[in-house]
Amino acid sequence: MKERNVSFGHLLAYGGGNLLGSGALAISGAWLLYFYTTFCGLTLIQASAIFSIASIIDAISNPVMGYLTDNFSNTRLGKKFGRRRFFILLGIPLMMFYPLLWVDGFGFWYYLATYVIFELIYTSVMVPYETLATEMTSDFSIRSKMTGYKAIFGKLANFLAAFIPGQFILIYGKDSAQPFFYTGLTYGVILFIAVAALYFTSWERKSEAEKQVRLKANSLATSLLTMSRDMKSTFHLRVFRKHLGMYLFGFGAEWLFASIFTYFVIFVMQFNPAMVAGLNSLNSILQLCSTALFIAFCVKHGFSKPYSLALGIVIFSVLLYTMLYFLHLPAQWVTVAMISITVIFGIGTGGVYYIPWTVYTFLADVDEVFTGRRREGIYAGAMTFSGKITRSIIVFLMGSILSYYGFQSKS
């Protein structure tokens, strides 16, 4: 059966889906802990516990979501809207839940509940989204373009995630919570448009083999047991184990940096919050350029050497940031140094984010050789499950360490 053509418009809409994947996480990673501890009266332990609890609950939902989308074609809704795309359709109006995370004046349980709910909404859209490249085409070059556009839009999302709060902070001031609510509201509208465009311009494969497959109706316990076996079976694939290590250590370092960077700039280096937004904006622009470079680099040299290079650049940059604290340079030199180091950091980070998810799109092909099944959802669920657990540990440890050494809200 002849495949449908993936046009430039399809590439743009597919890439635009990552405005949710990267942008929402970038805003939360950079500002949500700061928002909780500065404007909501939470301690850093409470704020980091919200991240960790929500991540653990969401981690459990990731493989469930992967299993569900792999088998949803057997339902009436799945046949009508698509086993993956039904959940993307469902997520369109739910994007407007995002501003509720950024309302001040409530207690711990409100912020825990809203963050958990949004994480579940995020997962219900992102797990099927991650499988669409393999659903829409089997062509290596087109898949590479799709993941490339996804990475490019991820950098655009990072820019918006830094630029939007920066502008509202300049308008309403650093001591007001309003910039964060208006940031959430603005980005919620952007997500609504992006997810809608993704749904209306995507499709799923229609193979005769899949049409003939009909799973028996199983109980929840049987389905969960089958899902657990499928999850476990992904680790039998050696290339997936190696890929998971690459993903967790690379992204784990980036998540730790994103969680602590706002505190480092404001409380350690004594800069205005607008400086954080400015540096993050610069970083996102450089990541966009870097991603384009790494796309070409990976086509010529594979994935191993470019990824090692990207990690080396990031490690070198973090060491330079650390040195700034001990060198006690004059204020004007510190500003210049922060900007210069951010330039180096952004170049490396583009590769760290781009390469693992590009490699992922080919794992299901390797798995199909051994199992005879298309299990993109299971692999996406396994990756995000592992990532969420790692992120929850990292954020909680970071909050615990800062609290142990005397960090106080609004200090």
mmCIF file of C-alpha atoms in Angstrom:
data_model
loop_
_atom_site.group_PDB
_atom_site.id
_atom_site.type_symbol
_atom_site.label_atom_id
_atom_site.label_comp_id
_atom_site.label_asym_id
_atom_site.label_seq_id
_atom_site.Cartn_x
_atom_site.Cartn_y
_atom_site.Cartn_z
ATOM 1 C CA MET A 1 0.000 0.000 0.000
ATOM 2 C CA LYS A 2 1.408 3.379 -1.066
ATOM 3 C CA GLU A 3 2.227 5.734 1.804
ATOM 4 C CA ARG A 4 0.779 9.239 1.995
ATOM 5 C CA ASN A 5 3.067 12.128 1.216
ATOM 6 C CA VAL A 6 4.490 14.028 4.190
ATOM 7 C CA SER A 7 4.464 17.655 3.067
ATOM 8 C CA PHE A 8 6.138 20.719 4.532
ATOM 9 C CA GLY A 9 2.876 21.608 6.261
ATOM 10 C CA HIS A 10 2.730 18.167 7.875
ATOM 11 C CA LEU A 11 6.323 18.588 9.078
ATOM 12 C CA LEU A 12 5.456 21.952 10.633
ATOM 13 C CA ALA A 13 2.343 20.631 12.374
ATOM 14 C CA TYR A 14 4.165 17.542 13.633
ATOM 15 C CA GLY A 15 7.020 19.648 14.945
ATOM 16 C CA GLY A 16 4.518 22.044 16.526
ATOM 17 C CA GLY A 17 3.299 19.233 18.761
ATOM 18 C CA ASN A 18 6.568 19.547 20.644
ATOM 19 C CA LEU A 19 5.507 22.992 21.843
ATOM 20 C CA LEU A 20 3.800 20.903 24.534
ATOM 21 C CA GLY A 21 6.622 18.409 24.972
ATOM 22 C CA SER A 22 9.391 20.961 25.424
ATOM 23 C CA GLY A 23 7.683 24.260 26.228
ATOM 24 C CA ALA A 24 5.454 23.235 29.121
ATOM 25 C CA LEU A 25 8.338 21.361 30.742
ATOM 26 C CA ALA A 26 10.736 24.254 30.115
ATOM 27 C CA ILE A 27 8.468 26.779 31.843
ATOM 28 C CA SER A 28 7.787 24.417 34.754
ATOM 29 C CA GLY A 29 11.428 23.399 35.030
ATOM 30 C CA ALA A 30 12.688 26.967 35.067
ATOM 31 C CA TRP A 31 10.014 28.729 37.109
ATOM 32 C CA LEU A 32 7.547 26.468 38.929
ATOM 33 C CA LEU A 33 9.739 25.685 41.954
ATOM 34 C CA TYR A 34 10.626 29.375 42.188
ATOM 35 C CA PHE A 35 6.931 30.309 41.890
ATOM 36 C CA TYR A 36 5.926 27.852 44.620
ATOM 37 C CA THR A 37 8.611 28.956 47.080
ATOM 38 C CA THR A 38 8.442 32.706 46.392
ATOM 39 C CA PHE A 39 4.739 33.449 45.842
ATOM 40 C CA CYS A 40 2.791 30.461 47.190
ATOM 41 C CA GLY A 41 4.366 30.155 50.635
ATOM 42 C CA LEU A 42 5.647 26.612 50.133
ATOM 43 C CA THR A 43 8.964 25.404 51.456
ATOM 44 C CA LEU A 44 11.465 24.037 48.979
ATOM 45 C CA ILE A 45 10.905 20.537 50.385
ATOM 46 C CA GLN A 46 7.152 20.873 49.755
ATOM 47 C CA ALA A 47 7.705 22.255 46.253
ATOM 48 C CA SER A 48 10.175 19.535 45.271
ATOM 49 C CA ALA A 49 7.864 16.904 46.817
ATOM 50 C CA ILE A 50 5.084 18.083 44.464
ATOM 51 C CA PHE A 51 7.376 17.495 41.501
ATOM 52 C CA SER A 52 8.468 14.104 42.779
ATOM 53 C CA ILE A 53 5.022 12.782 43.745
ATOM 54 C CA ALA A 54 3.503 13.939 40.472
ATOM 55 C CA SER A 55 6.373 12.436 38.494
ATOM 56 C CA ILE A 56 6.023 9.048 40.215
ATOM 57 C CA ILE A 57 2.244 8.946 39.651
ATOM 58 C CA ASP A 58 2.735 10.025 36.071
ATOM 59 C CA ALA A 59 5.530 7.495 35.567
ATOM 60 C CA ILE A 60 3.048 4.722 36.322
ATOM 61 C CA SER A 61 0.602 6.193 33.801
ATOM 62 C CA ASN A 62 3.214 6.292 31.013
ATOM 63 C CA PRO A 63 3.418 2.552 30.289
ATOM 64 C CA VAL A 64 -0.350 2.261 30.841
ATOM 65 C CA MET A 65 -0.827 4.944 28.207
ATOM 66 C CA GLY A 66 1.614 3.225 25.868
ATOM 67 C CA TYR A 67 -0.180 -0.091 26.217
ATOM 68 C CA LEU A 68 -3.569 1.598 25.818
ATOM 69 C CA THR A 69 -2.640 3.369 22.569
ATOM 70 C CA ASP A 70 -1.064 0.208 21.141
ATOM 71 C CA ASN A 71 -4.369 -1.638 21.599
ATOM 72 C CA PHE A 72 -6.984 1.125 21.308
ATOM 73 C CA SER A 73 -7.656 0.325 17.632
ATOM 74 C CA ASN A 74 -9.911 -2.520 18.793
ATOM 75 C CA THR A 75 -12.421 -0.065 20.289
ATOM 76 C CA ARG A 76 -15.149 1.867 18.493
ATOM 77 C CA LEU A 77 -13.502 5.213 19.286
ATOM 78 C CA GLY A 78 -10.125 3.901 18.163
ATOM 79 C CA LYS A 79 -11.539 2.792 14.826
ATOM 80 C CA LYS A 80 -13.213 6.151 14.279
ATOM 81 C CA PHE A 81 -10.542 8.589 15.480
ATOM 82 C CA GLY A 82 -7.364 6.467 15.464
ATOM 83 C CA ARG A 83 -5.697 4.521 18.267
ATOM 84 C CA ARG A 84 -3.145 7.327 18.812
ATOM 85 C CA ARG A 85 -4.949 10.390 17.512
ATOM 86 C CA PHE A 86 -8.047 9.965 19.705
ATOM 87 C CA PHE A 87 -6.007 10.963 22.764
ATOM 88 C CA ILE A 88 -4.511 13.923 20.927
ATOM 89 C CA LEU A 89 -8.054 15.062 20.076
ATOM 90 C CA LEU A 90 -9.038 14.664 23.720
ATOM 91 C CA GLY A 91 -6.063 16.780 24.763
ATOM 92 C CA ILE A 92 -6.970 19.846 22.673
ATOM 93 C CA PRO A 93 -9.414 21.480 25.164
ATOM 94 C CA LEU A 94 -7.441 20.160 28.149
ATOM 95 C CA MET A 95 -4.506 22.399 27.226
ATOM 96 C CA MET A 96 -6.377 25.262 28.871
ATOM 97 C CA PHE A 97 -5.871 23.555 32.225
ATOM 98 C CA TYR A 98 -2.248 24.775 32.212
ATOM 99 C CA PRO A 99 -2.921 28.314 33.614
ATOM 100 C CA LEU A 100 -4.408 26.777 36.782
ATOM 101 C CA LEU A 101 -0.893 25.734 37.823
ATOM 102 C CA TRP A 102 0.098 29.390 38.111
ATOM 103 C CA VAL A 103 -2.565 30.774 40.459
ATOM 104 C CA ASP A 104 -1.184 31.994 43.796
ATOM 105 C CA GLY A 105 -2.924 32.018 47.177
ATOM 106 C CA PHE A 106 -3.655 28.304 47.604
ATOM 107 C CA GLY A 107 -2.109 25.568 49.702
ATOM 108 C CA PHE A 108 0.072 22.511 49.162
ATOM 109 C CA TRP A 109 -2.774 20.170 48.198
ATOM 110 C CA TYR A 110 -4.091 22.480 45.470
ATOM 111 C CA TYR A 111 -0.693 22.732 43.820
ATOM 112 C CA LEU A 112 -0.096 19.004 44.148
ATOM 113 C CA ALA A 113 -3.494 18.177 42.609
ATOM 114 C CA THR A 114 -3.170 20.611 39.702
ATOM 115 C CA TYR A 115 0.358 19.515 38.885
ATOM 116 C CA VAL A 116 -0.554 15.802 38.980
ATOM 117 C CA ILE A 117 -3.562 16.402 36.722
ATOM 118 C CA PHE A 118 -1.535 18.365 34.205
ATOM 119 C CA GLU A 119 1.191 15.702 34.163
ATOM 120 C CA LEU A 120 -1.472 13.107 33.331
ATOM 121 C CA ILE A 121 -2.865 15.335 30.560
ATOM 122 C CA TYR A 122 0.669 15.822 29.268
ATOM 123 C CA THR A 123 1.299 12.073 29.174
ATOM 124 C CA SER A 124 -2.022 11.292 27.468
ATOM 125 C CA VAL A 125 -0.956 13.507 24.557
ATOM 126 C CA MET A 126 2.816 13.005 24.447
ATOM 127 C CA VAL A 127 2.913 9.179 24.457
ATOM 128 C CA PRO A 128 0.771 8.888 21.298
ATOM 129 C CA TYR A 129 2.539 11.919 19.809
ATOM 130 C CA GLU A 130 5.938 10.236 20.124
ATOM 131 C CA THR A 131 4.674 7.341 17.984
ATOM 132 C CA LEU A 132 3.327 9.414 15.082
ATOM 133 C CA ALA A 133 6.601 9.569 13.140
ATOM 134 C CA THR A 134 6.607 5.785 12.797
ATOM 135 C CA GLU A 135 2.859 5.751 12.117
ATOM 136 C CA MET A 136 3.002 8.323 9.310
ATOM 137 C CA THR A 137 6.002 6.999 7.353
ATOM 138 C CA SER A 138 8.537 4.161 7.184
ATOM 139 C CA ASP A 139 11.055 6.234 5.200
ATOM 140 C CA PHE A 140 14.307 6.854 7.096
ATOM 141 C CA SER A 141 14.968 10.308 5.619
ATOM 142 C CA ILE A 142 11.411 11.538 6.208
ATOM 143 C CA ARG A 143 11.425 10.274 9.802
ATOM 144 C CA SER A 144 14.726 12.059 10.345
ATOM 145 C CA LYS A 145 13.172 15.260 8.984
ATOM 146 C CA MET A 146 10.150 14.837 11.242
ATOM 147 C CA THR A 147 12.255 14.351 14.364
ATOM 148 C CA GLY A 148 14.414 17.243 13.200
ATOM 149 C CA TYR A 149 11.388 19.539 12.968
ATOM 150 C CA LYS A 150 10.248 18.241 16.328
ATOM 151 C CA ALA A 151 13.609 19.190 17.809
ATOM 152 C CA ILE A 152 13.570 22.608 16.116
ATOM 153 C CA PHE A 153 10.097 23.372 17.473
ATOM 154 C CA GLY A 154 11.337 22.152 20.848
ATOM 155 C CA LYS A 155 13.946 24.902 20.764
ATOM 156 C CA LEU A 156 11.320 27.414 19.656
ATOM 157 C CA ALA A 157 9.226 26.261 22.612
ATOM 158 C CA ASN A 158 12.210 26.776 24.910
ATOM 159 C CA PHE A 159 12.599 30.300 23.532
ATOM 160 C CA LEU A 160 8.918 31.088 24.114
ATOM 161 C CA ALA A 161 9.148 29.522 27.582
ATOM 162 C CA ALA A 162 11.924 31.984 28.433
ATOM 163 C CA PHE A 163 10.765 35.014 26.430
ATOM 164 C CA ILE A 164 7.114 35.110 27.540
ATOM 165 C CA PRO A 165 7.696 35.150 31.334
ATOM 166 C CA GLY A 166 10.586 37.588 30.832
ATOM 167 C CA GLN A 167 8.288 40.111 29.155
ATOM 168 C CA PHE A 168 5.604 39.790 31.831
ATOM 169 C CA ILE A 169 8.219 40.174 34.584
ATOM 170 C CA LEU A 170 9.387 43.409 32.957
ATOM 171 C CA ILE A 171 5.773 44.658 32.817
ATOM 172 C CA TYR A 172 4.523 43.643 36.282
ATOM 173 C CA GLY A 173 7.793 43.498 38.237
ATOM 174 C CA LYS A 174 9.779 40.749 39.921
ATOM 175 C CA ASP A 175 7.736 40.906 43.154
ATOM 176 C CA SER A 176 4.368 40.074 41.557
ATOM 177 C CA ALA A 177 2.861 36.654 40.842
ATOM 178 C CA GLN A 178 0.877 38.015 37.885
ATOM 179 C CA PRO A 179 3.654 37.442 35.307
ATOM 180 C CA PHE A 180 3.487 33.707 35.950
ATOM 181 C CA PHE A 181 -0.295 33.454 35.613
ATOM 182 C CA TYR A 182 -0.287 35.417 32.357
ATOM 183 C CA THR A 183 2.575 33.246 31.145
ATOM 184 C CA GLY A 184 0.508 30.118 31.845
ATOM 185 C CA LEU A 185 -2.558 31.615 30.158
ATOM 186 C CA THR A 186 -0.638 32.702 27.049
ATOM 187 C CA TYR A 187 1.136 29.412 26.680
ATOM 188 C CA GLY A 188 -2.094 27.491 27.277
ATOM 189 C CA VAL A 189 -3.605 29.198 24.212
ATOM 190 C CA ILE A 190 -0.477 28.366 22.175
ATOM 191 C CA LEU A 191 -0.740 24.705 23.217
ATOM 192 C CA PHE A 192 -4.439 24.607 22.296
ATOM 193 C CA ILE A 193 -3.636 25.764 18.743
ATOM 194 C CA ALA A 194 -0.585 23.499 18.368
ATOM 195 C CA VAL A 195 -2.301 20.298 19.508
ATOM 196 C CA ALA A 196 -5.331 21.040 17.309
ATOM 197 C CA ALA A 197 -3.060 21.503 14.273
ATOM 198 C CA LEU A 198 -1.282 18.249 15.107
ATOM 199 C CA TYR A 199 -4.529 16.287 15.208
ATOM 200 C CA PHE A 200 -5.945 17.632 11.948
ATOM 201 C CA THR A 201 -2.739 17.077 9.920
ATOM 202 C CA SER A 202 -1.649 13.632 11.142
ATOM 203 C CA TRP A 203 -2.644 10.058 10.314
ATOM 204 C CA GLU A 204 -1.892 6.463 11.285
ATOM 205 C CA ARG A 205 -0.741 3.435 9.306
ATOM 206 C CA LYS A 206 -3.411 1.156 7.867
ATOM 207 C CA SER A 207 -1.735 -2.189 7.279
ATOM 208 C CA GLU A 208 -3.687 -5.327 6.419
ATOM 209 C CA ALA A 209 -1.894 -7.183 9.203
ATOM 210 C CA GLU A 210 -3.151 -4.746 11.800
ATOM 211 C CA LYS A 211 -6.691 -4.896 10.426
ATOM 212 C CA GLN A 212 -6.688 -8.651 10.964
ATOM 213 C CA VAL A 213 -5.469 -8.437 14.553
ATOM 214 C CA ARG A 214 -8.241 -8.419 17.128
ATOM 215 C CA LEU A 215 -7.363 -8.798 20.767
ATOM 216 C CA LYS A 216 -9.728 -10.600 23.077
ATOM 217 C CA ALA A 217 -11.446 -8.570 25.732
ATOM 218 C CA ASN A 218 -9.345 -8.996 28.837
ATOM 219 C CA SER A 219 -9.850 -8.021 32.411
ATOM 220 C CA LEU A 220 -7.937 -5.075 33.825
ATOM 221 C CA ALA A 221 -5.663 -7.428 35.762
ATOM 222 C CA THR A 222 -4.877 -9.454 32.625
ATOM 223 C CA SER A 223 -4.241 -6.283 30.625
ATOM 224 C CA LEU A 224 -1.906 -4.908 33.294
ATOM 225 C CA LEU A 225 -0.060 -8.225 33.488
ATOM 226 C CA THR A 226 0.361 -8.260 29.702
ATOM 227 C CA MET A 227 1.524 -4.652 29.781
ATOM 228 C CA SER A 228 4.080 -5.461 32.493
ATOM 229 C CA ARG A 229 5.425 -8.327 30.419
ATOM 230 C CA ASP A 230 5.641 -6.072 27.367
ATOM 231 C CA MET A 231 7.470 -3.425 29.400
ATOM 232 C CA LYS A 232 9.901 -5.987 30.740
ATOM 233 C CA SER A 233 10.471 -7.392 27.272
ATOM 234 C CA THR A 234 11.730 -4.025 25.988
ATOM 235 C CA PHE A 235 14.813 -4.444 28.177
ATOM 236 C CA HIS A 236 15.684 -7.681 26.392
ATOM 237 C CA LEU A 237 16.665 -5.527 23.424
ATOM 238 C CA ARG A 238 20.304 -4.620 24.020
ATOM 239 C CA VAL A 239 20.157 -1.528 21.838
ATOM 240 C CA PHE A 240 17.235 -0.223 23.918
ATOM 241 C CA ARG A 241 19.151 -0.713 27.186
ATOM 242 C CA LYS A 242 22.072 1.270 25.805
ATOM 243 C CA HIS A 243 19.732 3.914 24.427
ATOM 244 C CA LEU A 244 17.930 4.231 27.766
ATOM 245 C CA GLY A 245 21.215 4.831 29.569
ATOM 246 C CA MET A 246 22.114 7.525 27.049
ATOM 247 C CA TYR A 247 18.691 9.141 27.448
ATOM 248 C CA LEU A 248 18.523 9.051 31.254
ATOM 249 C CA PHE A 249 22.017 10.320 31.974
ATOM 250 C CA GLY A 250 21.896 13.019 29.300
ATOM 251 C CA PHE A 251 18.397 14.277 30.045
ATOM 252 C CA GLY A 252 18.905 13.762 33.782
ATOM 253 C CA ALA A 253 21.798 16.205 33.765
ATOM 254 C CA GLU A 254 19.737 18.713 31.783
ATOM 255 C CA TRP A 255 16.776 18.367 34.177
ATOM 256 C CA LEU A 256 19.014 18.951 37.186
ATOM 257 C CA PHE A 257 20.522 22.008 35.534
ATOM 258 C CA ALA A 258 17.103 23.426 34.595
ATOM 259 C CA SER A 259 15.784 22.900 38.148
ATOM 260 C CA ILE A 260 18.668 24.631 39.866
ATOM 261 C CA PHE A 261 19.691 27.283 37.333
ATOM 262 C CA THR A 262 16.994 29.795 38.362
ATOM 263 C CA TYR A 263 18.096 29.579 42.003
ATOM 264 C CA PHE A 264 21.753 29.815 41.002
ATOM 265 C CA VAL A 265 21.264 33.006 38.994
ATOM 266 C CA ILE A 266 18.923 34.768 41.462
ATOM 267 C CA PHE A 267 20.204 33.674 44.871
ATOM 268 C CA VAL A 268 23.861 32.822 44.245
ATOM 269 C CA MET A 269 24.876 35.271 41.523
ATOM 270 C CA GLN A 270 22.369 37.914 42.765
ATOM 271 C CA PHE A 271 20.785 38.743 39.397
ATOM 272 C CA ASN A 272 17.235 39.919 38.679
ATOM 273 C CA PRO A 273 14.748 37.186 37.576
ATOM 274 C CA ALA A 274 14.619 38.929 34.201
ATOM 275 C CA MET A 275 18.262 37.853 33.756
ATOM 276 C CA VAL A 276 17.161 34.215 34.042
ATOM 277 C CA ALA A 277 14.592 34.779 31.306
ATOM 278 C CA GLY A 278 17.194 36.502 29.132
ATOM 279 C CA LEU A 279 19.745 33.715 29.512
ATOM 280 C CA ASN A 280 17.117 31.039 28.871
ATOM 281 C CA SER A 281 15.994 32.897 25.725
ATOM 282 C CA LEU A 282 19.577 33.065 24.466
ATOM 283 C CA ASN A 283 20.054 29.396 25.319
ATOM 284 C CA SER A 284 16.947 28.370 23.368
ATOM 285 C CA ILE A 285 18.012 30.329 20.260
ATOM 286 C CA LEU A 286 21.425 28.684 20.338
ATOM 287 C CA GLN A 287 19.833 25.258 20.832
ATOM 288 C CA LEU A 288 17.770 25.878 17.696
ATOM 289 C CA CYS A 289 20.930 26.576 15.675
ATOM 290 C CA SER A 290 22.738 23.702 17.367
ATOM 291 C CA THR A 291 19.954 21.249 16.539
ATOM 292 C CA ALA A 292 20.227 22.093 12.845
ATOM 293 C CA LEU A 293 23.983 21.463 13.023
ATOM 294 C CA PHE A 294 23.560 18.150 14.836
ATOM 295 C CA ILE A 295 20.943 16.971 12.327
ATOM 296 C CA ALA A 296 23.525 17.287 9.550
ATOM 297 C CA PHE A 297 26.315 15.930 11.780
ATOM 298 C CA CYS A 298 24.311 12.808 12.673
ATOM 299 C CA VAL A 299 23.433 12.078 9.039
ATOM 300 C CA LYS A 300 27.158 11.958 8.208
ATOM 301 C CA HIS A 301 28.651 10.452 11.375
ATOM 302 C CA GLY A 302 25.859 8.497 13.072
ATOM 303 C CA PHE A 303 24.737 9.175 16.635
ATOM 304 C CA SER A 304 27.536 8.039 18.985
ATOM 305 C CA LYS A 305 30.285 10.587 18.294
ATOM 306 C CA PRO A 306 27.951 13.613 18.003
ATOM 307 C CA TYR A 307 26.278 12.685 21.299
ATOM 308 C CA SER A 308 29.622 12.352 23.085
ATOM 309 C CA LEU A 309 30.636 15.747 21.713
ATOM 310 C CA ALA A 310 27.371 17.343 22.896
ATOM 311 C CA LEU A 311 27.753 15.920 26.411
ATOM 312 C CA GLY A 312 31.366 17.086 26.590
ATOM 313 C CA ILE A 313 30.339 20.652 25.718
ATOM 314 C CA VAL A 314 27.595 20.635 28.365
ATOM 315 C CA ILE A 315 29.928 19.305 31.093
ATOM 316 C CA PHE A 316 32.555 21.930 30.226
ATOM 317 C CA SER A 317 29.920 24.695 30.404
ATOM 318 C CA VAL A 318 28.630 23.608 33.820
ATOM 319 C CA LEU A 319 32.181 23.639 35.172
ATOM 320 C CA LEU A 320 32.574 27.199 33.891
ATOM 321 C CA TYR A 321 29.330 28.279 35.604
ATOM 322 C CA THR A 322 30.620 26.769 38.850
ATOM 323 C CA MET A 323 33.930 28.627 38.564
ATOM 324 C CA LEU A 324 32.113 31.977 38.410
ATOM 325 C CA TYR A 325 31.061 31.643 42.041
ATOM 326 C CA PHE A 326 34.609 31.061 43.257
ATOM 327 C CA LEU A 327 36.365 33.659 41.076
ATOM 328 C CA HIS A 328 34.482 36.670 42.566
ATOM 329 C CA LEU A 329 34.728 38.709 39.377
ATOM 330 C CA PRO A 330 33.420 42.314 39.091
ATOM 331 C CA ALA A 331 29.694 42.514 38.307
ATOM 332 C CA GLN A 332 30.131 43.621 34.698
ATOM 333 C CA TRP A 333 32.551 40.757 34.024
ATOM 334 C CA VAL A 334 30.186 38.264 35.611
ATOM 335 C CA THR A 335 27.415 39.381 33.258
ATOM 336 C CA VAL A 336 29.664 38.978 30.223
ATOM 337 C CA ALA A 337 30.865 35.590 31.491
ATOM 338 C CA MET A 338 27.319 34.328 32.115
ATOM 339 C CA ILE A 339 26.288 35.236 28.574
ATOM 340 C CA SER A 340 29.436 33.698 27.059
ATOM 341 C CA ILE A 341 29.046 30.429 28.977
ATOM 342 C CA THR A 342 25.376 30.253 27.997
ATOM 343 C CA VAL A 343 26.421 30.454 24.339
ATOM 344 C CA ILE A 344 28.678 27.408 24.805
ATOM 345 C CA PHE A 345 26.045 25.564 26.847
ATOM 346 C CA GLY A 346 23.323 26.132 24.252
ATOM 347 C CA ILE A 347 25.461 24.656 21.478
ATOM 348 C CA GLY A 348 25.905 21.390 23.393
ATOM 349 C CA THR A 349 22.366 21.145 24.751
ATOM 350 C CA GLY A 350 20.848 21.086 21.263
ATOM 351 C CA GLY A 351 22.572 17.768 20.572
ATOM 352 C CA VAL A 352 21.759 16.292 23.984
ATOM 353 C CA TYR A 353 18.029 16.828 23.415
ATOM 354 C CA TYR A 354 17.881 15.946 19.720
ATOM 355 C CA ILE A 355 19.805 12.679 19.447
ATOM 356 C CA PRO A 356 18.046 10.325 21.968
ATOM 357 C CA TRP A 357 14.545 10.933 20.586
ATOM 358 C CA THR A 358 15.821 10.564 17.028
ATOM 359 C CA VAL A 359 17.319 7.167 17.865
ATOM 360 C CA TYR A 360 14.024 6.183 19.544
ATOM 361 C CA THR A 361 12.081 6.345 16.257
ATOM 362 C CA PHE A 362 14.041 3.330 14.951
ATOM 363 C CA LEU A 363 13.773 1.117 18.048
ATOM 364 C CA ALA A 364 10.303 -0.164 17.130
ATOM 365 C CA ASP A 365 11.656 -1.276 13.738
ATOM 366 C CA VAL A 366 14.370 -3.340 15.432
ATOM 367 C CA ASP A 367 11.830 -4.742 17.888
ATOM 368 C CA GLU A 368 9.476 -5.735 15.056
ATOM 369 C CA VAL A 369 12.194 -7.969 13.600
ATOM 370 C CA PHE A 370 12.210 -10.008 16.833
ATOM 371 C CA THR A 371 8.543 -9.844 17.902
ATOM 372 C CA GLY A 372 6.612 -9.273 14.659
ATOM 373 C CA ARG A 373 4.625 -6.537 16.435
ATOM 374 C CA ARG A 374 4.504 -2.738 16.203
ATOM 375 C CA ARG A 375 5.046 -1.538 19.783
ATOM 376 C CA GLU A 376 5.964 2.143 19.465
ATOM 377 C CA GLY A 377 3.665 2.972 22.374
ATOM 378 C CA ILE A 378 5.311 0.491 24.729
ATOM 379 C CA TYR A 379 8.759 1.889 23.939
ATOM 380 C CA ALA A 380 7.583 5.483 24.319
ATOM 381 C CA GLY A 381 5.957 4.523 27.631
ATOM 382 C CA ALA A 382 9.085 2.730 28.835
ATOM 383 C CA MET A 383 11.269 5.729 28.039
ATOM 384 C CA THR A 384 8.998 8.291 29.626
ATOM 385 C CA PHE A 385 8.405 6.011 32.642
ATOM 386 C CA SER A 386 12.139 5.773 33.274
ATOM 387 C CA GLY A 387 12.576 9.477 32.627
ATOM 388 C CA LYS A 388 9.846 10.487 35.072
ATOM 389 C CA ILE A 389 11.267 8.314 37.857
ATOM 390 C CA THR A 390 14.736 9.745 37.265
ATOM 391 C CA ARG A 391 13.400 13.301 37.207
ATOM 392 C CA SER A 392 11.435 12.820 40.437
ATOM 393 C CA ILE A 393 14.561 11.594 42.226
ATOM 394 C CA ILE A 394 16.719 14.415 40.857
ATOM 395 C CA VAL A 395 14.309 17.225 41.763
ATOM 396 C CA PHE A 396 13.623 15.907 45.270
ATOM 397 C CA LEU A 397 17.329 15.442 45.990
ATOM 398 C CA MET A 398 18.025 18.954 44.745
ATOM 399 C CA GLY A 399 15.320 20.407 47.014
ATOM 400 C CA SER A 400 16.494 18.371 49.977
ATOM 401 C CA ILE A 401 20.114 19.429 49.553
ATOM 402 C CA LEU A 402 19.252 23.135 49.233
ATOM 403 C CA SER A 403 16.997 22.925 52.294
ATOM 404 C CA TYR A 404 19.689 21.107 54.275
ATOM 405 C CA TYR A 405 22.123 23.927 53.582
ATOM 406 C CA GLY A 406 19.686 26.583 54.774
ATOM 407 C CA PHE A 407 17.691 27.800 51.796
ATOM 408 C CA GLN A 408 14.646 29.823 52.902
ATOM 409 C CA SER A 409 11.650 30.926 50.842
ATOM 410 C CA LYS A 410 11.981 34.565 49.733
ATOM 411 C CA SER A 411 15.494 34.694 51.188
#
